[in-house]
Short mmCIF file of C-alpha atoms and ligand atoms in Angstrom, two decimals:
data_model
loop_
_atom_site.label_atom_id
_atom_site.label_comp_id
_atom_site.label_asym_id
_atom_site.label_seq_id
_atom_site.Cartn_x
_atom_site.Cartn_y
_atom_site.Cartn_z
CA UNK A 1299 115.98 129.36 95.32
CA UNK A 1300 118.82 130.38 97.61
CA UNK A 1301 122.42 131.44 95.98
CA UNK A 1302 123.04 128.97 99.55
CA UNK A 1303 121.37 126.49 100.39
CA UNK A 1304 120.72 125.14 103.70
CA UNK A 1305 122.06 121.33 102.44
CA UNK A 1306 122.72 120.02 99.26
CA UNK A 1307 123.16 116.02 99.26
CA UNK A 1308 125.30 114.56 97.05
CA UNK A 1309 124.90 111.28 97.12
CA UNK A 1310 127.41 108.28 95.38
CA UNK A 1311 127.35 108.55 91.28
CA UNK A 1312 126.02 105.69 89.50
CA UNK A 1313 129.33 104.57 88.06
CA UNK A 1314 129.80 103.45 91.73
CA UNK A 1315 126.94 101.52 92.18
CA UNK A 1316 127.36 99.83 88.98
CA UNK A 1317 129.44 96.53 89.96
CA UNK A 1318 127.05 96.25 93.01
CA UNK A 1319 124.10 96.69 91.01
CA UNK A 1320 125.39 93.95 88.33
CA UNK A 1321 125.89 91.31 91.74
CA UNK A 1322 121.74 92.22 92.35
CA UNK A 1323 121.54 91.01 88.88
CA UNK A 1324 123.35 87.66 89.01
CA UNK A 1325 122.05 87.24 92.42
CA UNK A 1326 118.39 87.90 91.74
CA UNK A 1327 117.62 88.52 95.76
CA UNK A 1328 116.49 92.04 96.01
CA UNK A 1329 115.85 91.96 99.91
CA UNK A 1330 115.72 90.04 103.16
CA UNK A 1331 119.28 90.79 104.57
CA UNK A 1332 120.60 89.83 100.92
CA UNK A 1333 124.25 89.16 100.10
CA UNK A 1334 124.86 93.38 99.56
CA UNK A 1335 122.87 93.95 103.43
CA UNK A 1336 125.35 91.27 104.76
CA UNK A 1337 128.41 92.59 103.44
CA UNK A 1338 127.53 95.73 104.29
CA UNK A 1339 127.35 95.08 107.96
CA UNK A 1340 130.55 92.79 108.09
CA UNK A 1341 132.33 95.80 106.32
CA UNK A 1342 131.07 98.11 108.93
CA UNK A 1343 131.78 96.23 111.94
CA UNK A 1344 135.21 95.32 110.68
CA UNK A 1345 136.16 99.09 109.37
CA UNK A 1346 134.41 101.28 112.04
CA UNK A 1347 134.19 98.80 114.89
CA UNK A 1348 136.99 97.42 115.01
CA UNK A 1349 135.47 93.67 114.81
CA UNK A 1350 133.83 94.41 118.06
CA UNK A 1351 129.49 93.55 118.22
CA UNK A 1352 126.86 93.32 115.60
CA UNK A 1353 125.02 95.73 113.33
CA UNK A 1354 121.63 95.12 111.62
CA UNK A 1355 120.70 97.26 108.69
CA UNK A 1356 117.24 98.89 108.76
CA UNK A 1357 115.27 101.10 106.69
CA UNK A 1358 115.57 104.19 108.41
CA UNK A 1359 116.56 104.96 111.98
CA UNK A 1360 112.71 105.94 113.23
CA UNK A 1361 112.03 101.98 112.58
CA UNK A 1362 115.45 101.02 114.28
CA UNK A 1363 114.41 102.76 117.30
CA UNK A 1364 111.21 101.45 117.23
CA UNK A 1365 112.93 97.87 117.50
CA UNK A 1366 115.37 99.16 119.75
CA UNK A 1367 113.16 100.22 122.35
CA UNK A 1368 110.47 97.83 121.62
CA UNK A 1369 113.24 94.94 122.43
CA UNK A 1370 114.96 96.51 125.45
CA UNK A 1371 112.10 98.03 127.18
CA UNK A 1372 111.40 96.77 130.33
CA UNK A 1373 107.70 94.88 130.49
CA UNK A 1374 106.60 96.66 133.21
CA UNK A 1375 107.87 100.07 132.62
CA UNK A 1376 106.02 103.13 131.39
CA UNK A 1377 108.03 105.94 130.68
CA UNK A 1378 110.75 106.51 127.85
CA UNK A 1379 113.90 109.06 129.71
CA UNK A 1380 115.17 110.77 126.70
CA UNK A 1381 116.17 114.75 125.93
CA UNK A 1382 113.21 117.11 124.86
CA UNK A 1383 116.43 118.57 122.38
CA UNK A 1384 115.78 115.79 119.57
CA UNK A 1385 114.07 115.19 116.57
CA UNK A 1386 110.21 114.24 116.86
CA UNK A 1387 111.33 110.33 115.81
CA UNK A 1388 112.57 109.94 119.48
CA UNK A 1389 109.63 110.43 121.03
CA UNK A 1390 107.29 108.87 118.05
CA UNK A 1391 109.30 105.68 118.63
CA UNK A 1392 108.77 105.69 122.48
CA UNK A 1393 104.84 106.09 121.34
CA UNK A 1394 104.78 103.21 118.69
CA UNK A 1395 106.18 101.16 121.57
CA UNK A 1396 103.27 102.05 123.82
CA UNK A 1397 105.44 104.19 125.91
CA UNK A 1398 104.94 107.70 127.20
CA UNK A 1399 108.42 110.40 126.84
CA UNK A 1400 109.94 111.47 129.63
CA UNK A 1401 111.16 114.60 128.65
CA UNK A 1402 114.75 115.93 130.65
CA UNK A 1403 116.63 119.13 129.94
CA UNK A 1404 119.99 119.40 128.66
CA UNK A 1405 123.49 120.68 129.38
CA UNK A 1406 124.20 124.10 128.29
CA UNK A 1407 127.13 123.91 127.13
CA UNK A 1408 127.50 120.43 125.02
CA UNK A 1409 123.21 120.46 124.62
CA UNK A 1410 123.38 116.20 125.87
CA UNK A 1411 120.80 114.85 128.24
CA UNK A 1412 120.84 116.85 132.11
CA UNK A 1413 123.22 114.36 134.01
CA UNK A 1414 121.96 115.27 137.28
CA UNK A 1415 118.33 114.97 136.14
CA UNK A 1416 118.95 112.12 134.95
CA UNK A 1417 120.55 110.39 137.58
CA UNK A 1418 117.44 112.23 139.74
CA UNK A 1419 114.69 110.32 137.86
CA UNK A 1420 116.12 107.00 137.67
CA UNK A 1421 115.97 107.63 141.67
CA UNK A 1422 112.83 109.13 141.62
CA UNK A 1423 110.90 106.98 138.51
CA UNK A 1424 111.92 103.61 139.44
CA UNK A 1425 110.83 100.79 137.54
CA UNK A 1426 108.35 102.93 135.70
CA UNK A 1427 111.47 103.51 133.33
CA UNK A 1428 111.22 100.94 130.73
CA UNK A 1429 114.11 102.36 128.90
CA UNK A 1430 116.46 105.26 128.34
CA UNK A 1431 116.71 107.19 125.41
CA UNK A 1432 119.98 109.47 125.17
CA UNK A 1433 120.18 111.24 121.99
CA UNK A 1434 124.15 112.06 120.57
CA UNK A 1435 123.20 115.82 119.87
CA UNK A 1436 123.98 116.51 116.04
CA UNK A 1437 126.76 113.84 115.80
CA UNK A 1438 128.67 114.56 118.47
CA UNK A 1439 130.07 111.32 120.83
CA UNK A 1440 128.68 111.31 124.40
CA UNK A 1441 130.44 110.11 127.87
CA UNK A 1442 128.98 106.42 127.80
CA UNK A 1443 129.75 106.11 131.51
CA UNK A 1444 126.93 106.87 132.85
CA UNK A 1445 125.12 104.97 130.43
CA UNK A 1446 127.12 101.85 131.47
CA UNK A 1447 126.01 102.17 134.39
CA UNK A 1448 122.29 101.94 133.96
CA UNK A 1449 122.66 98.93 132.45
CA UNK A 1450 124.63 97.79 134.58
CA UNK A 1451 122.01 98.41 136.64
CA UNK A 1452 119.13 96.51 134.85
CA UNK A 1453 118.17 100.19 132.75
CA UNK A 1454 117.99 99.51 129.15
CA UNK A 1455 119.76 101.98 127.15
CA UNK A 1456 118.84 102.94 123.48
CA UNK A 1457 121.14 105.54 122.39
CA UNK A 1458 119.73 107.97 119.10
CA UNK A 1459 122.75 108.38 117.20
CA UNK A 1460 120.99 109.26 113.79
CA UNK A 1461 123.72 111.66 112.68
CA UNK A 1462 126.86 110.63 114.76
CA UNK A 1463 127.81 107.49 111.89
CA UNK A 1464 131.42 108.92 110.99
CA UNK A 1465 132.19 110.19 114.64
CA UNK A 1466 135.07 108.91 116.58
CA UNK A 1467 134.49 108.63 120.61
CA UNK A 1468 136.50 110.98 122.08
CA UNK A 1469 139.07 109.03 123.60
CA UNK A 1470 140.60 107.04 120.39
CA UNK A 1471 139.51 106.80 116.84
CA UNK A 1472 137.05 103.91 116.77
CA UNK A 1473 133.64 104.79 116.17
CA UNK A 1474 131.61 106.14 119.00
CA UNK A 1475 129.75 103.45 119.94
CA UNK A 1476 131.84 100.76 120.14
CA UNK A 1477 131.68 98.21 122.81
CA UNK A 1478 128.40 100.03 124.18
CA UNK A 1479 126.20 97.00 125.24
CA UNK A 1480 122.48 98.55 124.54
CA UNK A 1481 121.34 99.61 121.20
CA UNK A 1482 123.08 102.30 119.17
CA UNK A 1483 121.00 103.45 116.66
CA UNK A 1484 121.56 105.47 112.61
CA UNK A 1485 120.28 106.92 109.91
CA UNK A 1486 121.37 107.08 106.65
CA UNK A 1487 118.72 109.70 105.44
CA UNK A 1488 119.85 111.58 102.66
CA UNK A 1489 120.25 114.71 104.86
CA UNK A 1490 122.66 112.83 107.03
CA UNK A 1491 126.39 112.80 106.77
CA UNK A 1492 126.21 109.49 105.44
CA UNK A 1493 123.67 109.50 103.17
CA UNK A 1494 122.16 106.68 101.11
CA UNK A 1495 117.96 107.81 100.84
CA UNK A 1496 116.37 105.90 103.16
CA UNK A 1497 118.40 103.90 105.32
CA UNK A 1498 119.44 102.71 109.17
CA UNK A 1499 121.82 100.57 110.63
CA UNK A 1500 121.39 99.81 114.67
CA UNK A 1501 124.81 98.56 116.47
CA UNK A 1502 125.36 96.64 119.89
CA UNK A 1503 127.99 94.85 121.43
CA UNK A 1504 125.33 92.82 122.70
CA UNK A 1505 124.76 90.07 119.69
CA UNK A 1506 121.91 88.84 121.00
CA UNK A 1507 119.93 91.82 120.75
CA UNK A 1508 120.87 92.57 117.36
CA UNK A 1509 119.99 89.09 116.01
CA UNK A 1510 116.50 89.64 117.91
CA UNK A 1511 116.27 93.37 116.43
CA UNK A 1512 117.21 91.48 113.19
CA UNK A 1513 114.29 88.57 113.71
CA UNK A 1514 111.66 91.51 114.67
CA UNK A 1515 112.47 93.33 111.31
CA UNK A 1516 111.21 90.29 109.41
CA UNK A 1517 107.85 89.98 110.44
CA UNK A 1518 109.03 88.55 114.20
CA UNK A 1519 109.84 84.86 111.81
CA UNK A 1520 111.07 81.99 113.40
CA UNK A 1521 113.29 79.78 110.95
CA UNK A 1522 110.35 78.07 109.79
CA UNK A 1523 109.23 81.19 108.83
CA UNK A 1524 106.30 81.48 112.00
CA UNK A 1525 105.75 84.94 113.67
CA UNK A 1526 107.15 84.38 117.47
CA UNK A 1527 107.45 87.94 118.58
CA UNK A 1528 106.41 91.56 117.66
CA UNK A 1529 107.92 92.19 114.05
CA UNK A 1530 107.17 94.51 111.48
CA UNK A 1531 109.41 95.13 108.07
CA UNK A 1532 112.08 97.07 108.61
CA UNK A 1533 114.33 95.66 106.05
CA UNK A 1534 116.70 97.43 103.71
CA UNK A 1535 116.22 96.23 99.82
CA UNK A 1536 119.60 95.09 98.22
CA UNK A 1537 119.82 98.34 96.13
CA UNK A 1538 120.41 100.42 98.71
CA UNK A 1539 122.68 98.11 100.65
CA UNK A 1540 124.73 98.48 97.08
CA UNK A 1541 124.51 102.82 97.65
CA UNK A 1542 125.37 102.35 101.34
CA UNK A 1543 128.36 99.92 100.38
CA UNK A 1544 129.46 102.79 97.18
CA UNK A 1545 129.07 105.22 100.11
CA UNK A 1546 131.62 103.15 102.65
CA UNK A 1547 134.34 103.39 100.24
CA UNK A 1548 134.32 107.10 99.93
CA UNK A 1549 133.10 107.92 103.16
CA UNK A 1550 136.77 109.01 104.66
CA UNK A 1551 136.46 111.42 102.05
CA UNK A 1552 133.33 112.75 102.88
CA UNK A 1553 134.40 113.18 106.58
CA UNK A 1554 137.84 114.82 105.59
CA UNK A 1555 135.96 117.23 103.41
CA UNK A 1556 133.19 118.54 105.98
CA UNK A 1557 136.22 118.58 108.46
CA UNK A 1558 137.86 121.25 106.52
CA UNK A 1559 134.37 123.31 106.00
CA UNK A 1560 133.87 123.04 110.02
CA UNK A 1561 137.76 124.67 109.68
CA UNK A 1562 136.61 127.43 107.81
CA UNK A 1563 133.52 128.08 110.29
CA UNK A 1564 135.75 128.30 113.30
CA UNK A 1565 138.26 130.79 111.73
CA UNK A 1566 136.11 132.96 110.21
CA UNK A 1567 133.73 132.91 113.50
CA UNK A 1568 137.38 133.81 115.51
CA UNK A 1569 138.37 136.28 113.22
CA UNK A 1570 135.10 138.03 112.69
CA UNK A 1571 135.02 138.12 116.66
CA UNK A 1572 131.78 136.39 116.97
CA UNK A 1573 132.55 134.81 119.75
CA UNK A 1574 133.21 138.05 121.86
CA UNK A 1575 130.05 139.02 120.73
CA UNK A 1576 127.80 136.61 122.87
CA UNK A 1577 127.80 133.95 119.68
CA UNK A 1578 128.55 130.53 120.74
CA UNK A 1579 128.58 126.75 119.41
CA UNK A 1580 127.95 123.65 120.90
CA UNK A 1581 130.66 121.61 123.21
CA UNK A 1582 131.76 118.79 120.94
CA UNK A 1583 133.41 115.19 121.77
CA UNK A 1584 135.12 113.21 118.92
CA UNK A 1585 135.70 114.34 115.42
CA UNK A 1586 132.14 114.64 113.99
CA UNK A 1587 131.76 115.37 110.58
CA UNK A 1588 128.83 117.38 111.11
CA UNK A 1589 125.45 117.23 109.38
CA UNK A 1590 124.71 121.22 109.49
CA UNK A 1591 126.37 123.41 111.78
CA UNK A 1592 124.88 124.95 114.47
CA UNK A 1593 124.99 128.45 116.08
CA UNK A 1594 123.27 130.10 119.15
CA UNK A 1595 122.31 133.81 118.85
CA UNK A 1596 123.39 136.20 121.85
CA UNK A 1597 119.88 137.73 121.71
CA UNK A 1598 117.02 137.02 122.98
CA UNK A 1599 115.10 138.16 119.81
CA UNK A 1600 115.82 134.92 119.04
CA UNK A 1601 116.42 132.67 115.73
CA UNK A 1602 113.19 133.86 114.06
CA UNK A 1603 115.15 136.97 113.00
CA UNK A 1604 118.25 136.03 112.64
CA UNK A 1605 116.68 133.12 109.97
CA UNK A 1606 115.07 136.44 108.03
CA UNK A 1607 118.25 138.20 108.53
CA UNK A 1608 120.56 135.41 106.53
CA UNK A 1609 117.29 135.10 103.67
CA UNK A 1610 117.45 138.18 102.73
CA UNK A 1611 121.01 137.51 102.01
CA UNK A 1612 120.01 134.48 100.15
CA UNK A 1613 121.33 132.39 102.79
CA UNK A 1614 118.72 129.22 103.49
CA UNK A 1615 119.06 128.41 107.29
CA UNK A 1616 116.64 126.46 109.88
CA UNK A 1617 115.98 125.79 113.45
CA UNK A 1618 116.95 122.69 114.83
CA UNK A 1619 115.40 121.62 117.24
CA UNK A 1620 113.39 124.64 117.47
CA UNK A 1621 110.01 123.16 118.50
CA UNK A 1622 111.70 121.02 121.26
CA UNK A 1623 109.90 118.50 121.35
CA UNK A 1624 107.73 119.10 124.32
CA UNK A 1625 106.70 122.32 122.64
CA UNK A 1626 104.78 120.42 119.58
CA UNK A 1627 101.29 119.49 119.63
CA UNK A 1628 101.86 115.66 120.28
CA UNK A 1629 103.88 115.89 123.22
CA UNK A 1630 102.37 118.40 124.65
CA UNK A 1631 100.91 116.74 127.78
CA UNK A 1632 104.21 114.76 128.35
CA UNK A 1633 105.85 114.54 132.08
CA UNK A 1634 109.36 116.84 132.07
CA UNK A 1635 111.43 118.20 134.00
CA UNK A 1636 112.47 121.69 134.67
CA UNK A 1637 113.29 122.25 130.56
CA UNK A 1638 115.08 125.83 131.30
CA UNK A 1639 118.22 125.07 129.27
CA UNK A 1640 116.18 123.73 126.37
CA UNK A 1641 113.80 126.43 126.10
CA UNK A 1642 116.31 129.20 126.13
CA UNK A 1643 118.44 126.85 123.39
CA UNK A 1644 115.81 126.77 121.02
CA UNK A 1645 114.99 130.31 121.07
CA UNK A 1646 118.22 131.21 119.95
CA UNK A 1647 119.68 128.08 117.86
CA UNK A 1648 119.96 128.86 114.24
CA UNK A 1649 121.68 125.43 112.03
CA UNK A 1650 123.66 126.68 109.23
CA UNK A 1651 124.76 125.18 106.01
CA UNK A 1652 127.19 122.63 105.12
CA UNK A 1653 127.67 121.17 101.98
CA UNK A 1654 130.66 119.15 100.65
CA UNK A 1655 131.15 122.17 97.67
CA UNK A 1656 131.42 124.94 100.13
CA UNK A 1657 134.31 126.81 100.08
CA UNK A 1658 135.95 129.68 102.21
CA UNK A 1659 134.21 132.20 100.58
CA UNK A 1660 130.62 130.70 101.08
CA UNK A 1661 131.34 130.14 104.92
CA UNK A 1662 132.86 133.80 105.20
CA UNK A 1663 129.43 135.37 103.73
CA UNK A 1664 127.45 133.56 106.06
CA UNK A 1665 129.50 134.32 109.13
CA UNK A 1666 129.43 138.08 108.04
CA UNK A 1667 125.36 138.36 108.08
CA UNK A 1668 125.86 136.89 111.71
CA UNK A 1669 128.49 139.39 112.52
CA UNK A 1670 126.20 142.49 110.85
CA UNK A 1671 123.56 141.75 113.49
CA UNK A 1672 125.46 142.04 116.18
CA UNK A 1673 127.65 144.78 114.73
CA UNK A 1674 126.09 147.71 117.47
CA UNK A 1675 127.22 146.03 120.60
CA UNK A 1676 130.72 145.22 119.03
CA UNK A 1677 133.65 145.22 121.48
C1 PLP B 1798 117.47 112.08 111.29
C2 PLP B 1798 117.09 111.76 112.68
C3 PLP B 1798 116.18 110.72 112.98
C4 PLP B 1798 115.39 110.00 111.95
O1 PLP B 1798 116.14 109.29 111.04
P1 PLP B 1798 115.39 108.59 109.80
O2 PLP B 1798 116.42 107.68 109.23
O3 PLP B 1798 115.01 109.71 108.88
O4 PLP B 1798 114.19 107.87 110.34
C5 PLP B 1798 115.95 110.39 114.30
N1 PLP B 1798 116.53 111.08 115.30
C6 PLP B 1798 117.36 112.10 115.06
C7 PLP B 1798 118.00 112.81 116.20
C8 PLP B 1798 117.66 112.48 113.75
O5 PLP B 1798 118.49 113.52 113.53
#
């Protein structure tokens, strides 16, 4: 055990859940986009999209992509563009649809998908791109221009926004996401800032595609209950639309909270200097009530040690993504790009923790193990 932990959920109490719970009971539907799963999404739409497009709950974002991608891709296409910087489910999804990643590089400085690589393989791939798989690095919003564009252009668009649900687009305070017109795609995994267990919810302005996403999920059924297209179950059970309904109402809470613990991280990384000392974070758009916060090291030692370096503090801490993706065993023999930026990222990331009972103090004994390893080449 740590004295800090890298996370510690805390998910809605029971006494919140109750009233929902009691509706499952009068009800007696348990699943198959139930009463709770409905109201969930209208609430959602309404509150964080501003009544704009359609959201489908699923039962965790891996499956949402996999419906994503499996009903945007284009027929003829073989390759899956998305970021070698993401969690394994990218890629894994891209696979379950019979497609093969593409892996690009990112930015530097906000750690997104390579916009000129990008904009180079479209050119160069063609209409062996069946679809394009951004991913909203750890919550942050993303430019969608570009992304308009390709579909614009006939390039279906599947954005992996597992932990950006809470994050306002950078130029107002809707959600990011709204209005975008190919899949946006979330997890509620416990880990994530909104946190139910297991859980998903995919978004589009296009409601078309979410009411075929939505028809795939249950076994591809027609209304009289025939199989017409590739389904599986994706389907969330009523109990935890009643946790991810408990969660909506406190959720502004939860945001305001983490705000004020990313608050503490940026003053006590300014006033312990780390940032003249070759320390840096990423390049964030919107408000994003982050999930973990994340740090590169100045040295090229890398995160290995500076990982040992906070344990032996008692300070839990990981890498992510450290294996990018094109550096684990079953994507080894993917096509990339030049992956320069990612490579030298995930030598020297190191994700921090953030948890909603953190206080100054906890933040300011983390920052100082950071600063004591860099404490010889001090300014
Ligand atoms: C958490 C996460 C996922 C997977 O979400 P699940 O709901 O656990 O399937 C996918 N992609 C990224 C980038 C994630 O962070």
């Amino acid at each position: 055990m740590y004295d800090i932990p890298f996370l510690r959920p805390n998910l809605v109490k029971k006494e919140q859940l109750l009233p929902y719970f009691e509706n499952i009971e009068a009800s007696r539907i348990y699943s198959n986009y139930g009463p709770l799963n409905h109201l969930f999404e209208t609430r959602v739409i309404a509150q964080m999209f501003g009544g704009t497009g359609a959201a489908v709950t699923v039962h965790n974002a891996t499956i949402g992509l996999m419906l994503a991608i499996s009903q945007c891709k284009r027929p003829r296409g073989k390759y899956a563009v998305m970021p070698s910087f993401t969690f394994a489910a990218t890629p894994l999804a891209a696979e379950w649809c019979g497609l093969e990643p593409y892996f690009l590089d990112i930015e530097p400085d906000d750690w997104q998908m390579n916009r000129a690589q990008l904009e180079e393989t479209v050119g160069r791939l063609g209409d062996q791109i069946a679809v394009v798989v951004p991913y909203a690095t750890f919550g942050s919003a993303i430019d969608l221009t570009l992304y308009d564009k390709l579909l614009q252009d006939g390039i279906p668009v599947v954005i992996d926004a597992a932990a950006s649900f809470g994050t306002t687009a950078a130029e107002n305070t809707a959600q990011f996401g709204k209005g975008f017109g190919g899949a946006v795609v979330f997890s509620f995994h416990a880990t994530k800032t909104f946190g139910v267990g297991e859980g998903g919810l995919v978004y589009s302005a296009d409601q078309n595609l979410i009411q075929r996403i939505r028809q795939a999920g249950n076994f591809g059924f027609s209304s009289s209950r025939e199989s017409v297209m590739l389904g599986l179950n994706s389907k969330l059970s009523e109990y935890t639309a009643a946790i991810a309904l408990a969660t909506l109402e406190g959720f502004q809470a939860v945001r305001e909270r983490r705000q004020t613990i990313i608050g503490y991280y940026h003053r006590e990384l300014q006033q312990q200097n780390l940032l003249l000392r070759g320390w840096s974070s990423q390049k964030m758009q919107g408000q994003v009530p982050l999930q973990f916060f994340s740090m590169l090291s100045p040295d090229s030692s890398g995160n290995r040690e500076v990982i040992r370096k906070l344990a032996s503090h008692s300070i839990e801490a990981r890498t992510y993504f450290s294996p990018a993706c094109h550096q684990q065993k079953q994507f080894q023999s993917c096509s990339h790009s030049d992956l320069r930026a990612t490579e030298w990222i995930a030598d020297r990331i190191v994700s921090l923790p953030l948890w909603e009972e953190m206080n100054e103090a906890t933040v300011r004994r983390i920052v100082k193990v950071l600063g004591s390893m860099t404490e010889e080449n001090a300014i």
